[in-house]
CSV table of C-alpha atoms in Angstrom, one decimal:
chain,number,residue,atom,x,y,z
A,1,UNK,CA,0.0,0.0,0.0
A,2,UNK,CA,2.8,2.4,0.9
A,3,UNK,CA,4.5,2.1,-2.5
A,4,UNK,CA,1.3,2.9,-4.2
A,5,UNK,CA,1.2,6.3,-2.5
A,6,UNK,CA,4.8,7.2,-2.9
A,7,UNK,CA,5.2,7.8,-6.7
A,8,UNK,CA,7.7,10.6,-7.5
A,9,UNK,CA,6.8,13.4,-9.8
A,10,UNK,CA,8.3,16.8,-10.6
A,11,UNK,CA,6.8,19.8,-8.8
A,12,UNK,CA,4.1,21.8,-10.7
A,13,UNK,CA,4.8,25.4,-11.5
A,14,UNK,CA,1.4,27.0,-11.9
A,15,UNK,CA,-1.4,28.7,-9.9
A,16,UNK,CA,-2.2,25.4,-8.2
A,17,UNK,CA,0.6,25.1,-5.6
A,18,UNK,CA,1.5,21.6,-4.4
A,19,UNK,CA,3.9,20.0,-1.9
A,20,UNK,CA,6.6,17.4,-2.6
A,21,UNK,CA,6.4,15.7,0.8
A,22,UNK,CA,3.7,13.8,2.5
A,23,UNK,CA,1.6,15.9,4.9
A,24,UNK,CA,2.4,14.0,8.1
A,25,UNK,CA,4.4,10.9,9.1
A,26,UNK,CA,2.1,7.9,9.4
A,27,UNK,CA,2.9,7.3,13.1
A,28,UNK,CA,2.1,10.9,14.1
A,29,UNK,CA,-1.6,10.6,13.1
A,30,UNK,CA,-3.6,10.0,16.3
A,31,UNK,CA,-5.8,6.9,16.4
A,32,UNK,CA,-8.9,9.0,17.1
A,33,UNK,CA,-8.2,11.0,13.9
A,34,UNK,CA,-8.0,7.8,11.8
A,35,UNK,CA,-11.3,6.5,13.4
A,36,UNK,CA,-13.0,9.8,12.7
A,37,UNK,CA,-11.9,9.6,9.0
A,38,UNK,CA,-13.2,6.0,8.7
A,39,UNK,CA,-16.6,7.0,9.9
A,40,UNK,CA,-16.8,10.4,8.2
A,41,UNK,CA,-18.5,9.2,5.1
A,42,UNK,CA,-22.3,9.8,5.1
A,43,UNK,CA,-22.9,6.2,4.0
A,44,UNK,CA,-20.9,4.9,7.0
A,45,UNK,CA,-22.8,7.2,9.3
A,46,UNK,CA,-26.2,6.1,8.0
A,47,UNK,CA,-25.1,2.5,8.0
A,48,UNK,CA,-24.1,2.7,11.6
A,49,UNK,CA,-27.5,4.2,12.6
A,50,UNK,CA,-29.4,1.5,10.6
A,51,UNK,CA,-27.2,-1.2,12.1
A,52,UNK,CA,-27.6,-0.1,15.7
A,53,UNK,CA,-31.2,0.8,15.8
A,54,UNK,CA,-32.3,-1.9,13.4
A,55,UNK,CA,-30.4,-4.4,15.6
A,56,UNK,CA,-32.0,-3.1,18.8
A,57,UNK,CA,-35.5,-3.4,17.3
A,58,UNK,CA,-34.8,-6.8,16.0
A,59,UNK,CA,-33.5,-7.9,19.4
A,60,UNK,CA,-36.6,-6.6,21.1
A,61,UNK,CA,-38.8,-8.5,18.6
A,62,UNK,CA,-36.8,-11.7,19.1
A,63,UNK,CA,-37.3,-11.5,22.8
A,64,UNK,CA,-41.0,-11.0,22.3
A,65,UNK,CA,-41.7,-13.7,19.8
A,66,UNK,CA,-42.3,-17.2,21.0
A,67,UNK,CA,-40.4,-19.8,19.0
A,68,UNK,CA,-42.0,-22.8,20.6
A,69,UNK,CA,-44.5,-23.4,17.8
A,70,UNK,CA,-48.1,-24.0,19.0
A,71,UNK,CA,-49.2,-27.1,17.1
A,72,UNK,CA,-52.8,-25.9,16.5
A,73,UNK,CA,-54.3,-25.9,13.0
A,74,UNK,CA,-57.6,-25.5,11.3
A,75,UNK,CA,-58.1,-29.2,11.8
A,76,UNK,CA,-57.7,-29.1,15.6
A,77,UNK,CA,-60.7,-29.5,17.8
A,78,UNK,CA,-62.8,-26.3,18.2
A,79,UNK,CA,-64.9,-25.5,21.3
A,80,UNK,CA,-66.6,-22.5,22.8
A,81,UNK,CA,-64.5,-20.4,25.1
A,82,UNK,CA,-65.0,-17.3,27.1
A,83,UNK,CA,-63.0,-14.1,27.1
A,84,UNK,CA,-61.9,-13.2,30.7
A,85,UNK,CA,-59.9,-10.1,30.1
A,86,UNK,CA,-58.6,-7.8,27.3
A,87,UNK,CA,-55.4,-5.9,27.9
A,88,UNK,CA,-54.0,-3.3,25.4
A,89,UNK,CA,-50.3,-3.7,24.6
A,90,UNK,CA,-47.7,-1.2,23.5
A,91,UNK,CA,-47.4,-2.9,20.1
A,92,UNK,CA,-48.8,-1.6,16.9
A,93,UNK,CA,-49.0,-3.3,13.5
A,94,UNK,CA,-49.9,-1.1,10.6
A,95,UNK,CA,-51.0,1.6,13.1
A,96,UNK,CA,-53.4,-0.8,14.7
A,97,UNK,CA,-52.9,-1.5,18.4
A,98,UNK,CA,-52.4,-5.1,19.4
A,99,UNK,CA,-54.6,-6.4,22.3
A,100,UNK,CA,-53.9,-9.3,24.6
A,101,UNK,CA,-56.9,-11.6,25.0
A,102,UNK,CA,-57.2,-13.8,28.0
A,103,UNK,CA,-59.7,-16.6,27.8
A,104,UNK,CA,-60.8,-19.9,29.3
A,105,UNK,CA,-62.3,-23.0,27.7
A,106,UNK,CA,-63.1,-26.7,28.4
A,107,UNK,CA,-61.9,-29.6,26.3
A,108,UNK,CA,-64.1,-32.5,25.3
A,109,UNK,CA,-63.4,-34.2,28.7
A,110,UNK,CA,-64.7,-31.1,30.5
A,111,UNK,CA,-61.3,-30.0,31.9
A,112,UNK,CA,-60.9,-26.3,32.0
A,113,UNK,CA,-57.9,-24.6,30.5
A,114,UNK,CA,-56.9,-21.0,30.0
A,115,UNK,CA,-54.8,-19.2,27.3
A,116,UNK,CA,-53.7,-15.9,25.8
A,117,UNK,CA,-54.1,-14.8,22.2
A,118,UNK,CA,-53.3,-11.6,20.4
A,119,UNK,CA,-55.1,-9.6,17.7
A,120,UNK,CA,-54.7,-6.1,16.3
A,121,UNK,CA,-58.4,-5.2,16.8
A,122,UNK,CA,-60.9,-5.2,19.6
A,123,UNK,CA,-64.4,-6.3,18.7
A,124,UNK,CA,-65.0,-8.5,21.7
A,125,UNK,CA,-65.5,-7.8,25.4
A,126,UNK,CA,-64.9,-9.8,28.6
A,127,UNK,CA,-67.6,-12.4,28.9
A,128,UNK,CA,-68.1,-12.8,25.2
A,129,UNK,CA,-67.9,-16.3,23.7
A,130,UNK,CA,-65.3,-17.1,21.2
A,131,UNK,CA,-64.2,-20.2,19.2
A,132,UNK,CA,-61.0,-21.8,20.6
A,133,UNK,CA,-58.9,-24.3,18.8
A,134,UNK,CA,-56.6,-26.5,20.9
A,135,UNK,CA,-54.1,-29.3,20.7
A,136,UNK,CA,-56.0,-32.5,21.5
A,137,UNK,CA,-52.9,-34.2,22.9
A,138,UNK,CA,-51.8,-31.1,24.9
A,139,UNK,CA,-54.8,-28.8,25.4
A,140,UNK,CA,-52.6,-26.1,27.0
A,141,UNK,CA,-51.6,-25.3,23.5
A,142,UNK,CA,-54.6,-23.2,22.2
A,143,UNK,CA,-55.5,-20.1,20.3
A,144,UNK,CA,-58.7,-18.1,19.7
A,145,UNK,CA,-59.7,-18.7,16.1
A,146,UNK,CA,-58.5,-15.9,13.8
A,147,UNK,CA,-55.9,-14.6,16.3
A,148,UNK,CA,-52.2,-15.1,17.0
A,149,UNK,CA,-50.3,-16.8,19.7
A,150,UNK,CA,-47.8,-13.9,20.0
A,151,UNK,CA,-47.8,-10.1,19.7
A,152,UNK,CA,-45.7,-10.0,16.6
A,153,UNK,CA,-46.3,-12.3,13.6
A,154,UNK,CA,-43.0,-13.9,12.5
A,155,UNK,CA,-43.1,-12.2,9.2
A,156,UNK,CA,-42.4,-8.9,11.0
A,157,UNK,CA,-39.0,-10.3,11.9
A,158,UNK,CA,-38.1,-10.7,8.2
A,159,UNK,CA,-39.2,-7.1,7.6
A,160,UNK,CA,-37.1,-5.7,10.5
A,161,UNK,CA,-34.1,-7.8,9.3
A,162,UNK,CA,-33.9,-5.5,6.2
A,163,UNK,CA,-32.7,-2.6,8.3
A,164,UNK,CA,-29.7,-4.1,10.0
A,165,UNK,CA,-28.7,-5.9,6.8
A,166,UNK,CA,-28.9,-2.7,4.8
A,167,UNK,CA,-27.0,-0.9,7.6
A,168,UNK,CA,-24.2,-3.5,7.7
A,169,UNK,CA,-23.9,-3.2,3.9
A,170,UNK,CA,-23.7,0.6,3.9
A,171,UNK,CA,-21.4,0.5,6.9
A,172,UNK,CA,-19.1,-1.9,5.0
A,173,UNK,CA,-18.8,0.3,1.9
A,174,UNK,CA,-18.6,3.5,4.0
A,175,UNK,CA,-15.8,2.2,6.1
A,176,UNK,CA,-14.0,0.8,3.0
A,177,UNK,CA,-14.1,4.3,1.6
A,178,UNK,CA,-12.9,5.6,4.9
A,179,UNK,CA,-9.9,3.3,5.0
A,180,UNK,CA,-9.0,4.5,1.5
A,181,UNK,CA,-9.2,8.1,2.7
A,182,UNK,CA,-7.0,7.3,5.7
A,183,UNK,CA,-4.3,5.9,3.4
A,184,UNK,CA,-4.6,9.0,1.2
A,185,UNK,CA,-4.2,11.2,4.2
A,186,UNK,CA,-1.3,9.1,5.5
A,187,UNK,CA,0.8,9.1,2.3
A,188,UNK,CA,-0.8,11.8,0.1
A,189,UNK,CA,0.4,15.1,-1.0
A,190,UNK,CA,-1.3,18.5,-0.7
A,191,UNK,CA,-2.6,20.8,-3.4
A,192,UNK,CA,-5.0,23.7,-3.4
A,193,UNK,CA,-8.0,23.2,-5.6
A,194,UNK,CA,-10.2,25.8,-7.2
A,195,UNK,CA,-14.0,25.6,-7.0
A,196,UNK,CA,-15.6,24.1,-10.1
A,197,UNK,CA,-19.3,23.4,-9.2
A,198,UNK,CA,-21.6,21.8,-6.7
A,199,UNK,CA,-24.6,19.5,-7.1
A,200,UNK,CA,-27.5,18.8,-4.7
A,201,UNK,CA,-27.8,15.2,-3.6
A,202,UNK,CA,-30.9,13.3,-2.5
A,203,UNK,CA,-29.5,13.2,1.1
A,204,UNK,CA,-30.2,15.8,3.9
A,205,UNK,CA,-28.8,16.1,7.4
A,206,UNK,CA,-30.7,18.1,10.0
A,207,UNK,CA,-33.1,19.3,7.2
A,208,UNK,CA,-30.1,20.7,5.3
A,209,UNK,CA,-29.4,19.4,1.8
A,210,UNK,CA,-26.1,17.6,1.2
A,211,UNK,CA,-24.2,18.9,-1.8
A,212,UNK,CA,-21.4,17.3,-3.8
A,213,UNK,CA,-18.6,19.8,-4.4
A,214,UNK,CA,-16.1,19.6,-7.2
A,215,UNK,CA,-12.6,21.3,-7.0
A,216,UNK,CA,-10.0,21.2,-9.7
A,217,UNK,CA,-6.3,20.9,-8.8
A,218,UNK,CA,-3.1,20.1,-10.5
A,219,UNK,CA,-1.0,17.3,-9.2
A,220,UNK,CA,2.8,17.1,-9.3
A,221,UNK,CA,2.6,15.2,-12.6
A,222,UNK,CA,1.3,18.5,-14.2
A,223,UNK,CA,-2.1,17.1,-15.0
A,224,UNK,CA,-5.5,18.5,-13.9
A,225,UNK,CA,-7.7,16.4,-11.6
A,226,UNK,CA,-10.9,16.9,-9.8
A,227,UNK,CA,-11.5,16.2,-6.1
A,228,UNK,CA,-15.0,15.7,-4.9
A,229,UNK,CA,-16.6,15.7,-1.4
A,230,UNK,CA,-20.1,15.8,0.1
A,231,UNK,CA,-21.2,18.1,2.9
A,232,UNK,CA,-24.3,19.9,4.2
A,233,UNK,CA,-22.0,22.6,5.7
A,234,UNK,CA,-21.6,24.4,2.4
A,235,UNK,CA,-20.0,27.5,4.0
A,236,UNK,CA,-16.9,25.4,4.7
A,237,UNK,CA,-16.2,25.1,1.0
A,238,UNK,CA,-17.4,28.6,0.0
A,239,UNK,CA,-15.4,30.7,2.3
A,240,UNK,CA,-12.1,30.7,0.5
A,241,UNK,CA,-10.9,31.0,-3.1
A,242,UNK,CA,-9.0,27.8,-2.9
A,243,UNK,CA,-9.4,24.7,-0.7
A,244,UNK,CA,-6.8,22.2,0.5
A,245,UNK,CA,-6.8,18.9,-1.2
A,246,UNK,CA,-4.8,15.8,-0.2
A,247,UNK,CA,-4.4,13.3,-3.0
A,248,UNK,CA,-2.8,10.0,-3.7
A,249,UNK,CA,0.3,10.8,-5.7
A,250,UNK,CA,0.2,7.3,-7.3
A,251,UNK,CA,-3.4,7.9,-8.5
A,252,UNK,CA,-4.3,11.6,-8.2
A,253,UNK,CA,-7.9,10.8,-9.1
A,254,UNK,CA,-8.2,9.6,-5.5
A,255,UNK,CA,-8.3,12.8,-3.5
A,256,UNK,CA,-9.9,14.2,-0.3
A,257,UNK,CA,-11.3,17.7,0.3
A,258,UNK,CA,-10.0,18.5,3.7
A,259,UNK,CA,-13.0,20.8,4.6
A,260,UNK,CA,-15.5,17.9,4.1
A,261,UNK,CA,-13.9,16.0,6.9
A,262,UNK,CA,-15.0,16.1,10.6
A,263,UNK,CA,-14.0,19.2,12.6
A,264,UNK,CA,-11.3,17.5,14.6
A,265,UNK,CA,-9.7,16.0,11.4
A,266,UNK,CA,-9.9,19.4,9.6
A,267,UNK,CA,-8.1,21.2,12.4
A,268,UNK,CA,-5.4,18.5,12.6
A,269,UNK,CA,-4.6,18.4,8.9
A,270,UNK,CA,-4.9,22.2,8.3
A,271,UNK,CA,-2.4,22.7,11.1
A,272,UNK,CA,0.0,20.2,9.3
A,273,UNK,CA,-0.6,21.8,6.0
A,274,UNK,CA,0.2,25.3,7.4
A,275,UNK,CA,3.5,23.9,8.6
A,276,UNK,CA,4.3,22.6,5.1
A,277,UNK,CA,3.2,25.8,3.3
A,278,UNK,CA,5.1,28.1,5.6
């Protein structure tokens, strides 16, 4: 990896000034700076949120769902039961609140049993009669006809699984880009890019649109390249005529706009760049 970033080129003599040496020594970059860069990409941030919150919701659901399958089907014996209580839960499915139905019934032998079923509606009242299906071998396994044996249908788990899976995928590609940027910042060279244009993206942060900025710079090989970066803090890239760019000297198309990085990272590298320029 090191050799890839250490190609030697002659210095450029034009309005885009550049430095021959790398910005900082690899072992002088603090660990927290490297971590901040790795998670600075918007995709990594969104992926982390999806992974954490999606994982929490999925865990809560897994705890709530009963995996001991109730062996009751449409072919199971059906008897009249009586609702003894109806308790609202904190669960909603498609904006419909789920209710917990307590009931009792007697099997064909006249032995009384009780059970709990769930439904996202409330049409019955305590004391009403309902049809109850039960396992003839084990009557403790029962359910009110048309209801569920748990608050959450198992298909909800598959739906919730989408969020952590999407989050992990986004996190992977975001961190992968972050690692690339860390290597650029470790071994790259500095140039000062001139504003070219900006484009609005479909992403917003704190109700502020995220823009993709384009800055042109000339690398030490004398060719013109474009560095891009996304940010919702547009003032950071519109306050100066030129913006510092750190690029991979082995492949100048890989470049980082310093002012699109987190605040702590910007301060660190701008301080190092000032040392080089002075």
